[in-house]
């Protein structure tokens, strides 16, 4: 296990986030766990109560995240690892006005939430003058838009570009920026998918590969690597052929459809969803 001393993880309540938390706590690190399910976080905290702090802010709420970061910095000082892992997924239909609220919320969590997570730690990490890493969990879905998945793909494509910009800005420092592009992980976000998921990876394996890759200084990490090769091979096809292949696949369930995963902060009422 790579040696990190103090880590912050958002989206720690499930899937990849839980696996990262367990592995970092198991390695002896101090870990701040950020998620929305207090009971789940408490169960993780029980693994190492003296080295674990838990917080339940919404990652799109800058004021709440800044309060969380202030508490972490007060007790532990600057972390050497911040993993912005919180994210939501769901289908999107541009013709449905209610889905505009879905896109807005997805951008708030998947894109803005990463910058909101990094911001209050950044200066302290720079001031420490110690090697440290900022990790953003994007997706291979950010490499190319997919039918019926425009909101998610847009949020992850925007995140990839944001991480590129941040990486360039921080080149002179000891702070590194890492873009994680998972394919399909066996988590709640993929449980409702009815389409083929090549290279489906268990969260524990993905967490090990992620931490190892960050420790090795890899700036772009695809999980698993073979799904990246497949995506790149498909990208060599003419766009019309590529689109035709994707159009033949079942689509990601949209909010409030069977198999969809909940999107925190998205109202259940159609009227409010359009506001």
PDB file of C-alpha atoms in Angstrom:
ATOM      1  CA  UNK A   1       0.000   0.000   0.000  1.00  0.00           C
ATOM      2  CA  UNK A   2       1.399   3.437  -0.954  1.00  0.00           C
ATOM      3  CA  UNK A   3       2.289   5.610   2.049  1.00  0.00           C
ATOM      4  CA  UNK A   4      -0.082   8.536   2.523  1.00  0.00           C
ATOM      5  CA  UNK A   5      -0.193  10.189   5.930  1.00  0.00           C
ATOM      6  CA  UNK A   6      -3.367  12.256   5.826  1.00  0.00           C
ATOM      7  CA  UNK A   7      -6.190  11.966   3.282  1.00  0.00           C
ATOM      8  CA  UNK A   8      -9.574  13.540   2.556  1.00  0.00           C
ATOM      9  CA  UNK A   9     -12.116  11.530   0.553  1.00  0.00           C
ATOM     10  CA  UNK A  10     -15.494  12.749  -0.692  1.00  0.00           C
ATOM     11  CA  UNK A  11     -18.156  10.301  -1.784  1.00  0.00           C
ATOM     12  CA  UNK A  12     -16.943   7.981   0.969  1.00  0.00           C
ATOM     13  CA  UNK A  13     -20.281   6.281   1.589  1.00  0.00           C
ATOM     14  CA  UNK A  14     -20.187   3.753  -1.210  1.00  0.00           C
ATOM     15  CA  UNK A  15     -18.369   1.963  -3.981  1.00  0.00           C
ATOM     16  CA  UNK A  16     -14.942   3.318  -4.783  1.00  0.00           C
ATOM     17  CA  UNK A  17     -15.016   5.835  -1.925  1.00  0.00           C
ATOM     18  CA  UNK A  18     -15.628   3.153   0.698  1.00  0.00           C
ATOM     19  CA  UNK A  19     -12.874   0.971  -0.719  1.00  0.00           C
ATOM     20  CA  UNK A  20     -10.429   3.884  -0.696  1.00  0.00           C
ATOM     21  CA  UNK A  21     -11.367   4.668   2.899  1.00  0.00           C
ATOM     22  CA  UNK A  22     -10.854   1.093   4.088  1.00  0.00           C
ATOM     23  CA  UNK A  23      -7.501   0.767   2.368  1.00  0.00           C
ATOM     24  CA  UNK A  24      -6.148   4.098   3.597  1.00  0.00           C
ATOM     25  CA  UNK A  25      -7.323   3.472   7.157  1.00  0.00           C
ATOM     26  CA  UNK A  26      -5.815   0.000   6.965  1.00  0.00           C
ATOM     27  CA  UNK A  27      -2.473   1.519   5.964  1.00  0.00           C
ATOM     28  CA  UNK A  28      -2.365   3.732   9.062  1.00  0.00           C
ATOM     29  CA  UNK A  29      -3.336   7.048   7.470  1.00  0.00           C
ATOM     30  CA  UNK A  30      -5.462   9.730   9.074  1.00  0.00           C
ATOM     31  CA  UNK A  31      -8.594   9.979   6.931  1.00  0.00           C
ATOM     32  CA  UNK A  32     -11.384  12.545   6.727  1.00  0.00           C
ATOM     33  CA  UNK A  33     -14.468  10.913   5.263  1.00  0.00           C
ATOM     34  CA  UNK A  34     -17.036  13.084   3.517  1.00  0.00           C
ATOM     35  CA  UNK A  35     -20.436  11.704   2.533  1.00  0.00           C
ATOM     36  CA  UNK A  36     -24.166  12.095   3.050  1.00  0.00           C
ATOM     37  CA  UNK A  37     -24.942   8.916   5.038  1.00  0.00           C
ATOM     38  CA  UNK A  38     -23.849   9.456   8.628  1.00  0.00           C
ATOM     39  CA  UNK A  39     -24.454   5.844   9.676  1.00  0.00           C
ATOM     40  CA  UNK A  40     -22.256   4.496   6.883  1.00  0.00           C
ATOM     41  CA  UNK A  41     -19.481   6.910   7.785  1.00  0.00           C
ATOM     42  CA  UNK A  42     -19.740   5.968  11.469  1.00  0.00           C
ATOM     43  CA  UNK A  43     -19.268   2.303  10.554  1.00  0.00           C
ATOM     44  CA  UNK A  44     -16.118   3.196   8.632  1.00  0.00           C
ATOM     45  CA  UNK A  45     -14.885   5.397  11.460  1.00  0.00           C
ATOM     46  CA  UNK A  46     -15.122   2.395  13.796  1.00  0.00           C
ATOM     47  CA  UNK A  47     -12.246   0.801  11.866  1.00  0.00           C
ATOM     48  CA  UNK A  48      -9.851   3.401  13.299  1.00  0.00           C
ATOM     49  CA  UNK A  49     -11.670   5.916  15.523  1.00  0.00           C
ATOM     50  CA  UNK A  50      -8.506   7.744  16.550  1.00  0.00           C
ATOM     51  CA  UNK A  51      -7.491   8.358  12.910  1.00  0.00           C
ATOM     52  CA  UNK A  52     -10.826   9.075  11.280  1.00  0.00           C
ATOM     53  CA  UNK A  53     -13.062  12.132  11.188  1.00  0.00           C
ATOM     54  CA  UNK A  54     -16.445  12.167   9.455  1.00  0.00           C
ATOM     55  CA  UNK A  55     -18.392  14.994   7.805  1.00  0.00           C
ATOM     56  CA  UNK A  56     -21.739  15.151   5.979  1.00  0.00           C
ATOM     57  CA  UNK A  57     -21.785  18.314   3.814  1.00  0.00           C
ATOM     58  CA  UNK A  58     -23.082  18.501   0.261  1.00  0.00           C
ATOM     59  CA  UNK A  59     -19.981  18.852  -1.943  1.00  0.00           C
ATOM     60  CA  UNK A  60     -21.684  21.537  -4.014  1.00  0.00           C
ATOM     61  CA  UNK A  61     -22.124  23.714  -0.897  1.00  0.00           C
ATOM     62  CA  UNK A  62     -18.920  25.759  -0.771  1.00  0.00           C
ATOM     63  CA  UNK A  63     -19.579  27.192   2.686  1.00  0.00           C
ATOM     64  CA  UNK A  64     -20.177  23.731   4.201  1.00  0.00           C
ATOM     65  CA  UNK A  65     -17.078  22.278   2.512  1.00  0.00           C
ATOM     66  CA  UNK A  66     -14.962  25.207   3.717  1.00  0.00           C
ATOM     67  CA  UNK A  67     -16.151  24.560   7.283  1.00  0.00           C
ATOM     68  CA  UNK A  68     -15.235  20.893   6.932  1.00  0.00           C
ATOM     69  CA  UNK A  69     -11.794  21.775   5.583  1.00  0.00           C
ATOM     70  CA  UNK A  70     -11.178  24.298   8.377  1.00  0.00           C
ATOM     71  CA  UNK A  71     -11.870  21.603  10.953  1.00  0.00           C
ATOM     72  CA  UNK A  72      -9.548  19.129   9.200  1.00  0.00           C
ATOM     73  CA  UNK A  73      -6.751  21.673   8.943  1.00  0.00           C
ATOM     74  CA  UNK A  74      -7.174  22.674  12.576  1.00  0.00           C
ATOM     75  CA  UNK A  75      -6.802  19.098  13.832  1.00  0.00           C
ATOM     76  CA  UNK A  76      -4.372  17.553  11.339  1.00  0.00           C
ATOM     77  CA  UNK A  77      -2.787  20.262   9.260  1.00  0.00           C
ATOM     78  CA  UNK A  78      -2.502  20.055   5.473  1.00  0.00           C
ATOM     79  CA  UNK A  79      -3.377  16.672   3.955  1.00  0.00           C
ATOM     80  CA  UNK A  80      -1.055  14.993   1.478  1.00  0.00           C
ATOM     81  CA  UNK A  81      -3.968  13.462  -0.460  1.00  0.00           C
ATOM     82  CA  UNK A  82      -7.369  14.909  -1.391  1.00  0.00           C
ATOM     83  CA  UNK A  83      -9.621  12.650  -3.463  1.00  0.00           C
ATOM     84  CA  UNK A  84     -12.687  14.342  -4.961  1.00  0.00           C
ATOM     85  CA  UNK A  85     -14.682  11.191  -5.598  1.00  0.00           C
ATOM     86  CA  UNK A  86     -18.287  12.291  -4.993  1.00  0.00           C
ATOM     87  CA  UNK A  87     -20.415  11.924  -8.104  1.00  0.00           C
ATOM     88  CA  UNK A  88     -23.835  11.072  -9.451  1.00  0.00           C
ATOM     89  CA  UNK A  89     -24.968   9.483 -12.702  1.00  0.00           C
ATOM     90  CA  UNK A  90     -28.169   9.212 -14.664  1.00  0.00           C
ATOM     91  CA  UNK A  91     -29.709   9.368 -18.097  1.00  0.00           C
ATOM     92  CA  UNK A  92     -30.634  12.643 -19.749  1.00  0.00           C
ATOM     93  CA  UNK A  93     -33.171  13.652 -22.396  1.00  0.00           C
ATOM     94  CA  UNK A  94     -32.815  17.164 -23.809  1.00  0.00           C
ATOM     95  CA  UNK A  95     -36.432  17.250 -25.027  1.00  0.00           C
ATOM     96  CA  UNK A  96     -37.740  16.897 -21.451  1.00  0.00           C
ATOM     97  CA  UNK A  97     -37.628  20.254 -19.624  1.00  0.00           C
ATOM     98  CA  UNK A  98     -37.557  18.433 -16.268  1.00  0.00           C
ATOM     99  CA  UNK A  99     -34.177  16.950 -17.164  1.00  0.00           C
ATOM    100  CA  UNK A 100     -32.581  20.393 -17.219  1.00  0.00           C
ATOM    101  CA  UNK A 101     -32.667  20.210 -13.419  1.00  0.00           C
ATOM    102  CA  UNK A 102     -30.894  16.846 -13.658  1.00  0.00           C
ATOM    103  CA  UNK A 103     -28.094  18.367 -15.739  1.00  0.00           C
ATOM    104  CA  UNK A 104     -27.760  21.343 -13.417  1.00  0.00           C
ATOM    105  CA  UNK A 105     -27.496  19.130 -10.349  1.00  0.00           C
ATOM    106  CA  UNK A 106     -25.061  16.761 -12.049  1.00  0.00           C
ATOM    107  CA  UNK A 107     -22.776  19.643 -13.003  1.00  0.00           C
ATOM    108  CA  UNK A 108     -22.978  21.027  -9.463  1.00  0.00           C
ATOM    109  CA  UNK A 109     -21.847  17.720  -7.947  1.00  0.00           C
ATOM    110  CA  UNK A 110     -19.588  16.145 -10.584  1.00  0.00           C
ATOM    111  CA  UNK A 111     -17.790  19.266 -11.790  1.00  0.00           C
ATOM    112  CA  UNK A 112     -18.210  22.202  -9.417  1.00  0.00           C
ATOM    113  CA  UNK A 113     -18.049  19.819  -6.444  1.00  0.00           C
ATOM    114  CA  UNK A 114     -14.461  18.895  -7.308  1.00  0.00           C
ATOM    115  CA  UNK A 115     -13.262  22.497  -7.376  1.00  0.00           C
ATOM    116  CA  UNK A 116     -15.256  23.169  -4.209  1.00  0.00           C
ATOM    117  CA  UNK A 117     -13.482  20.234  -2.533  1.00  0.00           C
ATOM    118  CA  UNK A 118      -9.970  21.244  -3.597  1.00  0.00           C
ATOM    119  CA  UNK A 119     -10.256  24.992  -2.991  1.00  0.00           C
ATOM    120  CA  UNK A 120     -10.089  25.211   0.836  1.00  0.00           C
ATOM    121  CA  UNK A 121      -7.146  22.801   1.061  1.00  0.00           C
ATOM    122  CA  UNK A 122      -5.058  24.132  -1.817  1.00  0.00           C
ATOM    123  CA  UNK A 123      -3.174  26.993  -0.177  1.00  0.00           C
ATOM    124  CA  UNK A 124      -2.390  24.983   2.958  1.00  0.00           C
ATOM    125  CA  UNK A 125      -1.046  22.129   0.829  1.00  0.00           C
ATOM    126  CA  UNK A 126       1.134  24.559  -1.129  1.00  0.00           C
ATOM    127  CA  UNK A 127       2.362  26.261   2.026  1.00  0.00           C
ATOM    128  CA  UNK A 128       3.407  22.935   3.540  1.00  0.00           C
ATOM    129  CA  UNK A 129       5.973  22.559   0.724  1.00  0.00           C
ATOM    130  CA  UNK A 130       5.593  18.792   0.995  1.00  0.00           C
ATOM    131  CA  UNK A 131       4.685  16.441  -1.857  1.00  0.00           C
ATOM    132  CA  UNK A 132       0.921  16.081  -2.019  1.00  0.00           C
ATOM    133  CA  UNK A 133      -1.747  15.018  -4.517  1.00  0.00           C
ATOM    134  CA  UNK A 134      -5.126  16.270  -5.696  1.00  0.00           C
ATOM    135  CA  UNK A 135      -7.187  13.492  -7.274  1.00  0.00           C
ATOM    136  CA  UNK A 136     -10.313  14.026  -9.359  1.00  0.00           C
ATOM    137  CA  UNK A 137     -12.456  11.028 -10.277  1.00  0.00           C
ATOM    138  CA  UNK A 138     -13.689  11.615 -13.827  1.00  0.00           C
ATOM    139  CA  UNK A 139     -14.745   8.832 -16.236  1.00  0.00           C
ATOM    140  CA  UNK A 140     -14.056   7.417 -19.666  1.00  0.00           C
ATOM    141  CA  UNK A 141     -17.563   8.770 -20.355  1.00  0.00           C
ATOM    142  CA  UNK A 142     -15.887  12.177 -20.417  1.00  0.00           C
ATOM    143  CA  UNK A 143     -13.846  11.190 -23.470  1.00  0.00           C
ATOM    144  CA  UNK A 144     -16.827  11.115 -25.824  1.00  0.00           C
ATOM    145  CA  UNK A 145     -20.523  11.888 -25.549  1.00  0.00           C
ATOM    146  CA  UNK A 146     -22.920   8.944 -25.473  1.00  0.00           C
ATOM    147  CA  UNK A 147     -26.605   8.923 -26.493  1.00  0.00           C
ATOM    148  CA  UNK A 148     -28.942   9.485 -23.571  1.00  0.00           C
ATOM    149  CA  UNK A 149     -26.076  10.347 -21.243  1.00  0.00           C
ATOM    150  CA  UNK A 150     -25.351  13.939 -22.167  1.00  0.00           C
ATOM    151  CA  UNK A 151     -25.444  15.423 -18.666  1.00  0.00           C
ATOM    152  CA  UNK A 152     -23.050  12.882 -17.172  1.00  0.00           C
ATOM    153  CA  UNK A 153     -20.670  12.948 -20.139  1.00  0.00           C
ATOM    154  CA  UNK A 154     -20.623  16.749 -20.116  1.00  0.00           C
ATOM    155  CA  UNK A 155     -19.879  16.874 -16.392  1.00  0.00           C
ATOM    156  CA  UNK A 156     -16.977  14.442 -16.697  1.00  0.00           C
ATOM    157  CA  UNK A 157     -15.567  16.060 -19.862  1.00  0.00           C
ATOM    158  CA  UNK A 158     -15.634  19.394 -18.083  1.00  0.00           C
ATOM    159  CA  UNK A 159     -13.902  17.831 -15.091  1.00  0.00           C
ATOM    160  CA  UNK A 160     -11.117  16.425 -17.266  1.00  0.00           C
ATOM    161  CA  UNK A 161     -10.509  19.880 -18.756  1.00  0.00           C
ATOM    162  CA  UNK A 162     -10.588  21.522 -15.317  1.00  0.00           C
ATOM    163  CA  UNK A 163      -8.007  19.039 -13.984  1.00  0.00           C
ATOM    164  CA  UNK A 164      -5.787  19.703 -17.012  1.00  0.00           C
ATOM    165  CA  UNK A 165      -5.876  23.427 -16.255  1.00  0.00           C
ATOM    166  CA  UNK A 166      -5.167  22.928 -12.563  1.00  0.00           C
ATOM    167  CA  UNK A 167      -2.301  20.543 -13.331  1.00  0.00           C
ATOM    168  CA  UNK A 168      -0.662  23.141 -15.562  1.00  0.00           C
ATOM    169  CA  UNK A 169      -1.061  25.857 -12.930  1.00  0.00           C
ATOM    170  CA  UNK A 170       0.594  23.722 -10.239  1.00  0.00           C
ATOM    171  CA  UNK A 171       3.560  22.431 -12.275  1.00  0.00           C
ATOM    172  CA  UNK A 172       6.078  24.626 -10.406  1.00  0.00           C
ATOM    173  CA  UNK A 173       4.981  23.206  -7.033  1.00  0.00           C
ATOM    174  CA  UNK A 174       5.256  19.833  -5.311  1.00  0.00           C
ATOM    175  CA  UNK A 175       1.501  19.427  -5.638  1.00  0.00           C
ATOM    176  CA  UNK A 176       0.426  16.971  -8.333  1.00  0.00           C
ATOM    177  CA  UNK A 177      -2.971  16.631 -10.021  1.00  0.00           C
ATOM    178  CA  UNK A 178      -4.309  13.229 -11.077  1.00  0.00           C
ATOM    179  CA  UNK A 179      -7.211  12.474 -13.416  1.00  0.00           C
ATOM    180  CA  UNK A 180      -8.916   9.140 -12.758  1.00  0.00           C
ATOM    181  CA  UNK A 181     -11.014   7.739 -15.598  1.00  0.00           C
ATOM    182  CA  UNK A 182     -12.864   4.627 -14.466  1.00  0.00           C
ATOM    183  CA  UNK A 183     -14.808   2.533 -16.914  1.00  0.00           C
ATOM    184  CA  UNK A 184     -17.474   0.432 -15.258  1.00  0.00           C
ATOM    185  CA  UNK A 185     -17.162  -0.271 -11.529  1.00  0.00           C
ATOM    186  CA  UNK A 186     -19.505  -2.586  -9.658  1.00  0.00           C
ATOM    187  CA  UNK A 187     -21.213   0.123  -7.589  1.00  0.00           C
ATOM    188  CA  UNK A 188     -24.680   1.534  -6.974  1.00  0.00           C
ATOM    189  CA  UNK A 189     -24.186   3.884  -9.947  1.00  0.00           C
ATOM    190  CA  UNK A 190     -23.991   0.951 -12.375  1.00  0.00           C
ATOM    191  CA  UNK A 191     -26.426  -1.433 -10.624  1.00  0.00           C
ATOM    192  CA  UNK A 192     -29.368  -0.308 -12.762  1.00  0.00           C
ATOM    193  CA  UNK A 193     -27.540  -0.520 -16.105  1.00  0.00           C
ATOM    194  CA  UNK A 194     -29.044  -2.981 -18.587  1.00  0.00           C
ATOM    195  CA  UNK A 195     -26.375  -2.551 -21.266  1.00  0.00           C
ATOM    196  CA  UNK A 196     -23.054  -4.340 -21.690  1.00  0.00           C
ATOM    197  CA  UNK A 197     -20.346  -3.175 -19.277  1.00  0.00           C
ATOM    198  CA  UNK A 198     -17.018  -4.482 -20.593  1.00  0.00           C
ATOM    199  CA  UNK A 199     -14.166  -4.586 -18.110  1.00  0.00           C
ATOM    200  CA  UNK A 200     -16.486  -4.367 -15.073  1.00  0.00           C
ATOM    201  CA  UNK A 201     -14.147  -3.852 -12.103  1.00  0.00           C
ATOM    202  CA  UNK A 202     -14.612  -4.447  -8.387  1.00  0.00           C
ATOM    203  CA  UNK A 203     -14.214  -1.292  -6.231  1.00  0.00           C
ATOM    204  CA  UNK A 204     -11.464  -2.804  -4.065  1.00  0.00           C
ATOM    205  CA  UNK A 205      -9.299  -3.532  -7.095  1.00  0.00           C
ATOM    206  CA  UNK A 206      -9.988  -0.081  -8.519  1.00  0.00           C
ATOM    207  CA  UNK A 207      -9.020   1.555  -5.211  1.00  0.00           C
ATOM    208  CA  UNK A 208      -5.712  -0.340  -5.069  1.00  0.00           C
ATOM    209  CA  UNK A 209      -4.848   0.615  -8.637  1.00  0.00           C
ATOM    210  CA  UNK A 210      -5.812   4.245  -8.023  1.00  0.00           C
ATOM    211  CA  UNK A 211      -3.680   4.650  -4.897  1.00  0.00           C
ATOM    212  CA  UNK A 212      -0.745   2.835  -6.483  1.00  0.00           C
ATOM    213  CA  UNK A 213      -0.947   4.984  -9.609  1.00  0.00           C
ATOM    214  CA  UNK A 214      -1.092   8.237  -7.645  1.00  0.00           C
ATOM    215  CA  UNK A 215       1.895   7.172  -5.521  1.00  0.00           C
ATOM    216  CA  UNK A 216       3.800   6.407  -8.729  1.00  0.00           C
ATOM    217  CA  UNK A 217       3.057   9.901 -10.042  1.00  0.00           C
ATOM    218  CA  UNK A 218       0.796   8.828 -12.922  1.00  0.00           C
ATOM    219  CA  UNK A 219      -1.232  11.853 -13.953  1.00  0.00           C
ATOM    220  CA  UNK A 220      -3.829   9.929 -15.975  1.00  0.00           C
ATOM    221  CA  UNK A 221      -5.132   6.657 -14.562  1.00  0.00           C
ATOM    222  CA  UNK A 222      -7.693   4.523 -16.398  1.00  0.00           C
ATOM    223  CA  UNK A 223      -9.487   1.788 -14.441  1.00  0.00           C
ATOM    224  CA  UNK A 224      -9.043  -0.812 -15.788  1.00  0.00           C
ATOM    225  CA  UNK A 225      -6.479   0.042 -18.452  1.00  0.00           C
ATOM    226  CA  UNK A 226      -8.071  -2.225 -21.046  1.00  0.00           C
ATOM    227  CA  UNK A 227     -11.283  -0.182 -21.068  1.00  0.00           C
ATOM    228  CA  UNK A 228      -9.201   2.813 -22.096  1.00  0.00           C
ATOM    229  CA  UNK A 229      -7.720   0.851 -24.982  1.00  0.00           C
ATOM    230  CA  UNK A 230     -11.244  -0.184 -26.072  1.00  0.00           C
ATOM    231  CA  UNK A 231     -12.503   3.406 -25.928  1.00  0.00           C
ATOM    232  CA  UNK A 232      -9.522   4.632 -27.919  1.00  0.00           C
ATOM    233  CA  UNK A 233     -10.038   1.911 -30.531  1.00  0.00           C
ATOM    234  CA  UNK A 234     -13.693   2.887 -30.937  1.00  0.00           C
ATOM    235  CA  UNK A 235     -12.677   6.526 -31.313  1.00  0.00           C
ATOM    236  CA  UNK A 236     -10.772   5.597 -34.467  1.00  0.00           C
ATOM    237  CA  UNK A 237     -14.044   4.704 -36.191  1.00  0.00           C
ATOM    238  CA  UNK A 238     -15.870   7.314 -38.268  1.00  0.00           C
ATOM    239  CA  UNK A 239     -18.248   9.227 -36.011  1.00  0.00           C
ATOM    240  CA  UNK A 240     -21.337   7.889 -37.769  1.00  0.00           C
ATOM    241  CA  UNK A 241     -20.236   4.283 -37.180  1.00  0.00           C
ATOM    242  CA  UNK A 242     -19.382   4.997 -33.575  1.00  0.00           C
ATOM    243  CA  UNK A 243     -22.766   6.627 -32.998  1.00  0.00           C
ATOM    244  CA  UNK A 244     -24.573   3.725 -34.639  1.00  0.00           C
ATOM    245  CA  UNK A 245     -22.905   1.254 -32.293  1.00  0.00           C
ATOM    246  CA  UNK A 246     -23.849   3.328 -29.248  1.00  0.00           C
ATOM    247  CA  UNK A 247     -27.409   3.881 -30.437  1.00  0.00           C
ATOM    248  CA  UNK A 248     -27.894   0.110 -30.423  1.00  0.00           C
ATOM    249  CA  UNK A 249     -27.272  -0.078 -26.659  1.00  0.00           C
ATOM    250  CA  UNK A 250     -29.921   0.372 -23.931  1.00  0.00           C
ATOM    251  CA  UNK A 251     -29.751   3.779 -22.307  1.00  0.00           C
ATOM    252  CA  UNK A 252     -28.883   4.776 -18.760  1.00  0.00           C
ATOM    253  CA  UNK A 253     -32.073   5.038 -16.627  1.00  0.00           C
ATOM    254  CA  UNK A 254     -33.195   8.611 -16.154  1.00  0.00           C
ATOM    255  CA  UNK A 255     -34.110  10.109 -12.782  1.00  0.00           C
ATOM    256  CA  UNK A 256     -37.307   8.569 -11.400  1.00  0.00           C
ATOM    257  CA  UNK A 257     -37.169   5.636 -13.835  1.00  0.00           C
ATOM    258  CA  UNK A 258     -36.710   2.044 -12.704  1.00  0.00           C
ATOM    259  CA  UNK A 259     -33.057   1.303 -11.999  1.00  0.00           C
ATOM    260  CA  UNK A 260     -32.032   4.950 -11.611  1.00  0.00           C
ATOM    261  CA  UNK A 261     -29.826   5.892  -8.679  1.00  0.00           C
ATOM    262  CA  UNK A 262     -30.977   8.837  -6.523  1.00  0.00           C
ATOM    263  CA  UNK A 263     -29.469  12.251  -7.189  1.00  0.00           C
ATOM    264  CA  UNK A 264     -29.131  14.138  -3.882  1.00  0.00           C
ATOM    265  CA  UNK A 265     -30.739  17.547  -3.950  1.00  0.00           C
ATOM    266  CA  UNK A 266     -32.993  16.745  -6.904  1.00  0.00           C
ATOM    267  CA  UNK A 267     -36.649  17.186  -6.055  1.00  0.00           C
ATOM    268  CA  UNK A 268     -39.078  14.324  -6.625  1.00  0.00           C
ATOM    269  CA  UNK A 269     -41.792  16.629  -7.949  1.00  0.00           C
ATOM    270  CA  UNK A 270     -41.811  17.421 -11.686  1.00  0.00           C
ATOM    271  CA  UNK A 271     -42.702  21.112 -11.087  1.00  0.00           C
ATOM    272  CA  UNK A 272     -39.795  21.711  -8.716  1.00  0.00           C
ATOM    273  CA  UNK A 273     -37.431  19.744 -10.942  1.00  0.00           C
ATOM    274  CA  UNK A 274     -37.836  22.404 -13.619  1.00  0.00           C
ATOM    275  CA  UNK A 275     -36.902  25.312 -11.326  1.00  0.00           C
TER     276      UNK A 275
END
